[in-house]
XYZ file of C-alpha atoms in Angstrom:
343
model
C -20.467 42.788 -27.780
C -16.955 42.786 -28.704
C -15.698 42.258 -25.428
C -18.105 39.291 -24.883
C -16.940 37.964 -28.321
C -13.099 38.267 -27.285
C -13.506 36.603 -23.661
C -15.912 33.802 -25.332
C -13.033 33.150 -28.237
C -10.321 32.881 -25.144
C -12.653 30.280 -23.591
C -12.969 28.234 -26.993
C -9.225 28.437 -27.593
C -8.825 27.325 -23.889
C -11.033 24.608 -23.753
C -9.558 23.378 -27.337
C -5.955 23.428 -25.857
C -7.144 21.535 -22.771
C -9.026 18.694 -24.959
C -6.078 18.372 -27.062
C -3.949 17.132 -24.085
C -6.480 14.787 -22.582
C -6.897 11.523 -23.386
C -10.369 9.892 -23.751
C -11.186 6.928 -21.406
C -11.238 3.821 -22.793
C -14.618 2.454 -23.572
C -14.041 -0.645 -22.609
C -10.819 -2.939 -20.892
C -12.213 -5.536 -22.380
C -10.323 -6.179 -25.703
C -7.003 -5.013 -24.189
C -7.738 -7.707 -21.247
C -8.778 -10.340 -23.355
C -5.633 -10.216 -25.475
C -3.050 -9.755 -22.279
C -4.651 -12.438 -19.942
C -3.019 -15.572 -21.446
C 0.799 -13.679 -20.583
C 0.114 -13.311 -16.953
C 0.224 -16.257 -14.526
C -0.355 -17.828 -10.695
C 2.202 -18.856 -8.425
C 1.753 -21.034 -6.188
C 4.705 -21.756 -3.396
C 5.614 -23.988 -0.888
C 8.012 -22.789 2.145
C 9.213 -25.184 5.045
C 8.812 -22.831 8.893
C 10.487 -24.130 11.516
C 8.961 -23.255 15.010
C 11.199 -23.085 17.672
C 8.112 -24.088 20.039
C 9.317 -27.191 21.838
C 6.993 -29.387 23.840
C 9.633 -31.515 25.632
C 10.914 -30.164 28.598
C 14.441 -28.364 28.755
C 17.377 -29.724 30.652
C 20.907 -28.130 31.071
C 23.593 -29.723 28.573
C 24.871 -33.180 29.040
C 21.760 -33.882 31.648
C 20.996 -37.718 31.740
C 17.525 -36.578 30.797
C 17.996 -34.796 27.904
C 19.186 -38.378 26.387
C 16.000 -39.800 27.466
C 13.607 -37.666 26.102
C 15.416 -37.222 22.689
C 14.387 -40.802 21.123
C 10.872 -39.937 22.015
C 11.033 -36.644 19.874
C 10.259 -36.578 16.029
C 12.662 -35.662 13.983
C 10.265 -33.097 11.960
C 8.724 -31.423 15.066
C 8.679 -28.055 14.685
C 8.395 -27.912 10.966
C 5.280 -27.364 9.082
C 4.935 -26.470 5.220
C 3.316 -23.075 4.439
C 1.258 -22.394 1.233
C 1.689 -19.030 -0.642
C 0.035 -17.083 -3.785
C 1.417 -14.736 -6.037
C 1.509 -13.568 -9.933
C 4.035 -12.989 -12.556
C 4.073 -12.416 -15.965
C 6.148 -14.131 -19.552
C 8.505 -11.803 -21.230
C 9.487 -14.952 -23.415
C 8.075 -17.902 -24.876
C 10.791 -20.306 -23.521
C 9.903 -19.966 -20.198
C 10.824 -16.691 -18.530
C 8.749 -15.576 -16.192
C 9.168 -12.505 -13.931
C 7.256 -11.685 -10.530
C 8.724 -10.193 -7.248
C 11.382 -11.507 -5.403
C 8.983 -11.497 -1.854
C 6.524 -14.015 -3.598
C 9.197 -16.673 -3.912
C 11.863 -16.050 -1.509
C 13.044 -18.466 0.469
C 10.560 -21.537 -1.300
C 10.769 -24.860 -1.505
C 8.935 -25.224 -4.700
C 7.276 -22.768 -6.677
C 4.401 -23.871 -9.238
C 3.639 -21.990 -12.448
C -0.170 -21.902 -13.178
C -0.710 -20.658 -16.674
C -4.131 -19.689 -17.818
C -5.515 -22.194 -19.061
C -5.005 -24.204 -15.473
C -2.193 -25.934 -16.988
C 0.960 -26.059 -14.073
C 4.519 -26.232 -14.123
C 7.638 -26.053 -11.426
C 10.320 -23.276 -12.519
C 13.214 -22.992 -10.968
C 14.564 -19.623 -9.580
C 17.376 -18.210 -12.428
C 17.969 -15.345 -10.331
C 16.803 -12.627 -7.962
C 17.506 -9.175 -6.483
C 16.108 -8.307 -2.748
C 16.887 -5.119 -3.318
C 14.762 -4.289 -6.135
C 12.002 -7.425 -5.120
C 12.394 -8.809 -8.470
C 13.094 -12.449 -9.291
C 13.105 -14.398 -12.752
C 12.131 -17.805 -13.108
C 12.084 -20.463 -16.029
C 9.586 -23.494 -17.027
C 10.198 -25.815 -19.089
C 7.206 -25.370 -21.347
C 7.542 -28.326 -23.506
C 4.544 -28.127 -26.131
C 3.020 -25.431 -24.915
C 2.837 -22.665 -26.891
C 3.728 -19.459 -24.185
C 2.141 -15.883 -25.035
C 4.394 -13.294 -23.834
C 4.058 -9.552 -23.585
C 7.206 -6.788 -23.987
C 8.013 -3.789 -21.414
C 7.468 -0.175 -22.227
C 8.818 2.610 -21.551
C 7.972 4.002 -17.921
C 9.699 6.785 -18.165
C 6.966 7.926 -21.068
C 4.033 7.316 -18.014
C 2.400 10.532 -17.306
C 0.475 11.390 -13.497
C -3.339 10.702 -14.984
C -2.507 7.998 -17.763
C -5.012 4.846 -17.647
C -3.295 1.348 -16.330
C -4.639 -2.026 -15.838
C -3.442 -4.623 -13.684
C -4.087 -8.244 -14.226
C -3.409 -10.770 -11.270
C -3.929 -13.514 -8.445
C -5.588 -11.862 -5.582
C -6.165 -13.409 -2.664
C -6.558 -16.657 -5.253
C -9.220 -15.508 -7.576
C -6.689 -15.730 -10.786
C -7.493 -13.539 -13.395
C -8.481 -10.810 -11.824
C -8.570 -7.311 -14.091
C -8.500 -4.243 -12.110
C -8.004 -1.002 -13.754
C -7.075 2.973 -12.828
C -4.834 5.835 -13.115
C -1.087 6.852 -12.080
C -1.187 8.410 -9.247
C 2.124 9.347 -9.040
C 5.692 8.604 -10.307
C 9.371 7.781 -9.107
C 7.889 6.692 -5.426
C 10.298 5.845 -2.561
C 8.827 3.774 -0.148
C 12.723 2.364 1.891
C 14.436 1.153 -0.925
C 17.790 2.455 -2.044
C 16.952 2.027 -5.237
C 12.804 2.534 -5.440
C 11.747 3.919 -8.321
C 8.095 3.062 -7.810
C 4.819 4.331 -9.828
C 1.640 4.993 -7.491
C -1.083 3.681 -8.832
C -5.189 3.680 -7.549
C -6.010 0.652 -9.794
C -6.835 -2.396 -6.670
C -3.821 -3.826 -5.896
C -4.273 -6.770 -3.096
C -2.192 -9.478 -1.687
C -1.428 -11.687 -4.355
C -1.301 -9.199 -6.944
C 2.101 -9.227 -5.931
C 4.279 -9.860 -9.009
C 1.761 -8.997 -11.561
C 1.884 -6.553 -14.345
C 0.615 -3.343 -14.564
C 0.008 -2.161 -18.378
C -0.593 0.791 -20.067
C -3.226 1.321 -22.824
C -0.750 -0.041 -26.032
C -0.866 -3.361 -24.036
C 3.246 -2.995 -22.580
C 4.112 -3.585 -18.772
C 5.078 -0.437 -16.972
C 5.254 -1.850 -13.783
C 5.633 -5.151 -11.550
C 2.934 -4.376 -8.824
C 4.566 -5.162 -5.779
C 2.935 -3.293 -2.663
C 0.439 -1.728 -1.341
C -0.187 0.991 1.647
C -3.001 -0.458 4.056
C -3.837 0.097 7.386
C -6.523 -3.374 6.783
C -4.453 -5.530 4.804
C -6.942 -4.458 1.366
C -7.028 -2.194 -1.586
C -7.909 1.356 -0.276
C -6.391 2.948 -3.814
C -2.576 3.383 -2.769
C -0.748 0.544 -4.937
C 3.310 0.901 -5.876
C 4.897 -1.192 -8.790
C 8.287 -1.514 -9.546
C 8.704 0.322 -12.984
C 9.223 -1.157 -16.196
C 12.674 0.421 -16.916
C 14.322 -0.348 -13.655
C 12.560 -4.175 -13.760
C 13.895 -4.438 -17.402
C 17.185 -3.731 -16.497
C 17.510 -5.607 -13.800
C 15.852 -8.988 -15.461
C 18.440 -8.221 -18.322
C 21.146 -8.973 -15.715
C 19.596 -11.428 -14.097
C 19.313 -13.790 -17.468
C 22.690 -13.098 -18.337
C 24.603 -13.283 -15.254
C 22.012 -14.716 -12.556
C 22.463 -11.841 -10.424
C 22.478 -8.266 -10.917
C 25.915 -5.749 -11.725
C 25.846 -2.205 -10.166
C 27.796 0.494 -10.753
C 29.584 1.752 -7.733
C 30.634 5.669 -7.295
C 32.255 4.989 -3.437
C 30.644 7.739 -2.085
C 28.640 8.755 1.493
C 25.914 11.258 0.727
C 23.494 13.044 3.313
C 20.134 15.450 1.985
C 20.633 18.927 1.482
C 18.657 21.180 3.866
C 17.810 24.680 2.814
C 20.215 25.541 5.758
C 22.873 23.837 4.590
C 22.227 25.253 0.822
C 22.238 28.400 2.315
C 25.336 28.190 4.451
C 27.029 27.000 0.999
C 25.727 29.522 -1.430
C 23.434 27.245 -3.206
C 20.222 28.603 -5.010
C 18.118 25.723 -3.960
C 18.492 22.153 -2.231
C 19.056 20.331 -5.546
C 22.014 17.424 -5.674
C 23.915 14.891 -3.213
C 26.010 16.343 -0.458
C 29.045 14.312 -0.437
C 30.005 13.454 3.889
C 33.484 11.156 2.600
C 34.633 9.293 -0.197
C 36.226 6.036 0.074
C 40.036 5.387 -0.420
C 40.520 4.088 -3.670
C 37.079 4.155 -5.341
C 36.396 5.857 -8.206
C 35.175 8.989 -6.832
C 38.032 8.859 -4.611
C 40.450 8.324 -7.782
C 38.298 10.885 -10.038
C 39.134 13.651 -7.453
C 35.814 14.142 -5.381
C 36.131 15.103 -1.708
C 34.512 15.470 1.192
C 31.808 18.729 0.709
C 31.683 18.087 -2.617
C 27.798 18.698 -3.845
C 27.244 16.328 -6.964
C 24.419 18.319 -9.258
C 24.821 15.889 -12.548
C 26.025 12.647 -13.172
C 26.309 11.214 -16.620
C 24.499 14.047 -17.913
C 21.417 13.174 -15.554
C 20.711 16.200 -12.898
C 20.623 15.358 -9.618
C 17.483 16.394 -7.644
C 17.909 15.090 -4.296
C 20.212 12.404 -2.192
C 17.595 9.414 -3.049
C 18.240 10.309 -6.718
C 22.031 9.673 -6.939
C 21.958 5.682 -6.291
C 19.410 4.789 -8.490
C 21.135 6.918 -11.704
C 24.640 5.005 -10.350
C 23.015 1.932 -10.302
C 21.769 2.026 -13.260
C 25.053 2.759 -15.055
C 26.832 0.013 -16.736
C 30.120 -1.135 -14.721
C 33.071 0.581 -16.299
C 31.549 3.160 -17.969
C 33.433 6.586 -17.473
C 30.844 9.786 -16.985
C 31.101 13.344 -16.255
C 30.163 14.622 -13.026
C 29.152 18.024 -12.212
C 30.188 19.356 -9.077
C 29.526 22.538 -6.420
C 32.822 23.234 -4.767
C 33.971 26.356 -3.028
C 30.916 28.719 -4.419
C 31.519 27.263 -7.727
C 30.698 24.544 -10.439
């Protein structure tokens, strides 16, 4: 009896420890959707795509034929106008508007369809390829804008409820809802920083929000991995932080300011940790440093293994750029370094 009473209290104390991490699921999206709907938008774009298709026959250079045929041609063969969707979202109620740099590159006009079917043209303040994230501005006149804030994405746990609200395939307003599947995704970039999500994510969602349960954007959803073209669970969006920062720069300066370290790095492989004296592959390999940058200035070489910058460890090579980036220009930070068998 006492041994059944011991193991039954472990379970109990167990069980209570478990339930104290999780987090109910929410009864309902509705409330939460209802309230963040108005803040997200549809955007509609128009591109000009020249075909290089020809229909007139070809003739070498300075042919008496090529004359001929050229005041039969029309001037605007070869061009047609292609129609686009996307989302984005207000961060402020003058008119900014953020979505993903893919949705609008290279438009000739880009409409803003608020909520309520009511449409304006914005014009591009800035974007950055690298990070697919663009701003834009209406002019909203007497329209009173609702807009919603970022949170922190660094606070996202694996298993923590998001909703997405967006323009798939057309059908705006469309609330689709999961987990986080996973966090600080590279999917190419050199500075990804993606979260995995399972909530649908399809084309047009592109730009959205994600949110977390307080009703703050932790994410600009931006792709998804399908071998059809639709939703089969695997969603990445851009994370709130590195979107944040990156908008930041984009208001104030129209493009974005990175810092620079001037430095080649390469993976560690366990061989090459081993052939080094390294417990474990952690950190940047350094393969040169160039003349005159501020590595090259602050005394880094060649072999050098960088474990920390600005206080920030260092777990792999895709690691470094992103925590460099991400520092402001000028700054000066300590760098911890394996060199000769020591730090």
């Amino acid at each position: 009896n006492c041994k059944f009473k011991i193991i039954l209290t472990t379970i109990i104390l167990l069980f209570s420890s478990f339930s104290s991490y999780a987090k109910k699921a929410p009864d309902s999206f509705a409330n939460l959707a209802e309230t963040l709907s108005p803040s997200v938008v549809n955007i509609s774009t128009t591109t000009i795509i020249e075909d290089r298709k020809n229909n007139l026959p070809t003739f070498p250079p300075g042919s008496p034929f090529e004359e001929f045929f050229k005041q039969f041609q029309d001037p605007n063969q070869g061009k047609r106008r292609s129609q686009s969707l996307g989302s984005g979202f207000i961060i402020d109620k003058k008119g900014y508007i953020i979505t993903n740099n893919h949705v609008i590159e290279n438009a000739e006009k880009i409409m803003v369809i608020l909520h309520n079917d009511k449409s304006f043209e914005a014009e591009v303040v800035g974007r950055d390829p690298k990070t697919d994230v663009a701003l834009l501005k209406i002019n909203p006149k007497n329209t009173n804008l609702k807009s919603v804030k970022f949170g922190n994405s660094n606070e996202l746990r694996v298993g923590d409820w998001v909703m997405a609200i967006g323009n798939p395939f057309g059908f705006g307003g469309t609330v689709t809802a999961g987990i986080v599947s996973a966090r600080g995704r590279n999917i190419g970039g050199s500075y990804d920083d993606y979260i995995q999500t399972d909530a649908s994510i399809n084309r047009g969602n592109s730009g959205g929000p994600l949110f977390d349960m307080n009703g703050n954007v932790v994410g600009i959803n931006t792709a998804i991995f399908s071998q059809s073209g639709g939703s089969v669970g695997i969603g990445f969006a851009v994370s709130s932080n590195l979107a944040k920062q990156v908008s930041d720069q984009l208001r104030k300066y129209g493009r974005t300011k990175r810092g620079w370290l001037g430095v080649l790095i390469q993976q560690i492989t366990k061989e090459i940790a081993d052939s080094l004296g390294l417990k474990n592959t952690n950190g940047a390999l350094v393969s040169s440093a160039t003349e005159n940058g501020p590595a090259y200035k602050a005394g880094i070489k060649t072999g050098d293994i960088i474990l920390k910058f600005n206080d920030i460890k260092i777990k792999n090579m895709n690691e470094l750029p992103k925590v460099v980036a991400g520092t402001p220009v000028g700054k000066s930070v300590k760098v911890e370094i394996w060199r000769e068998g020591k730090i």
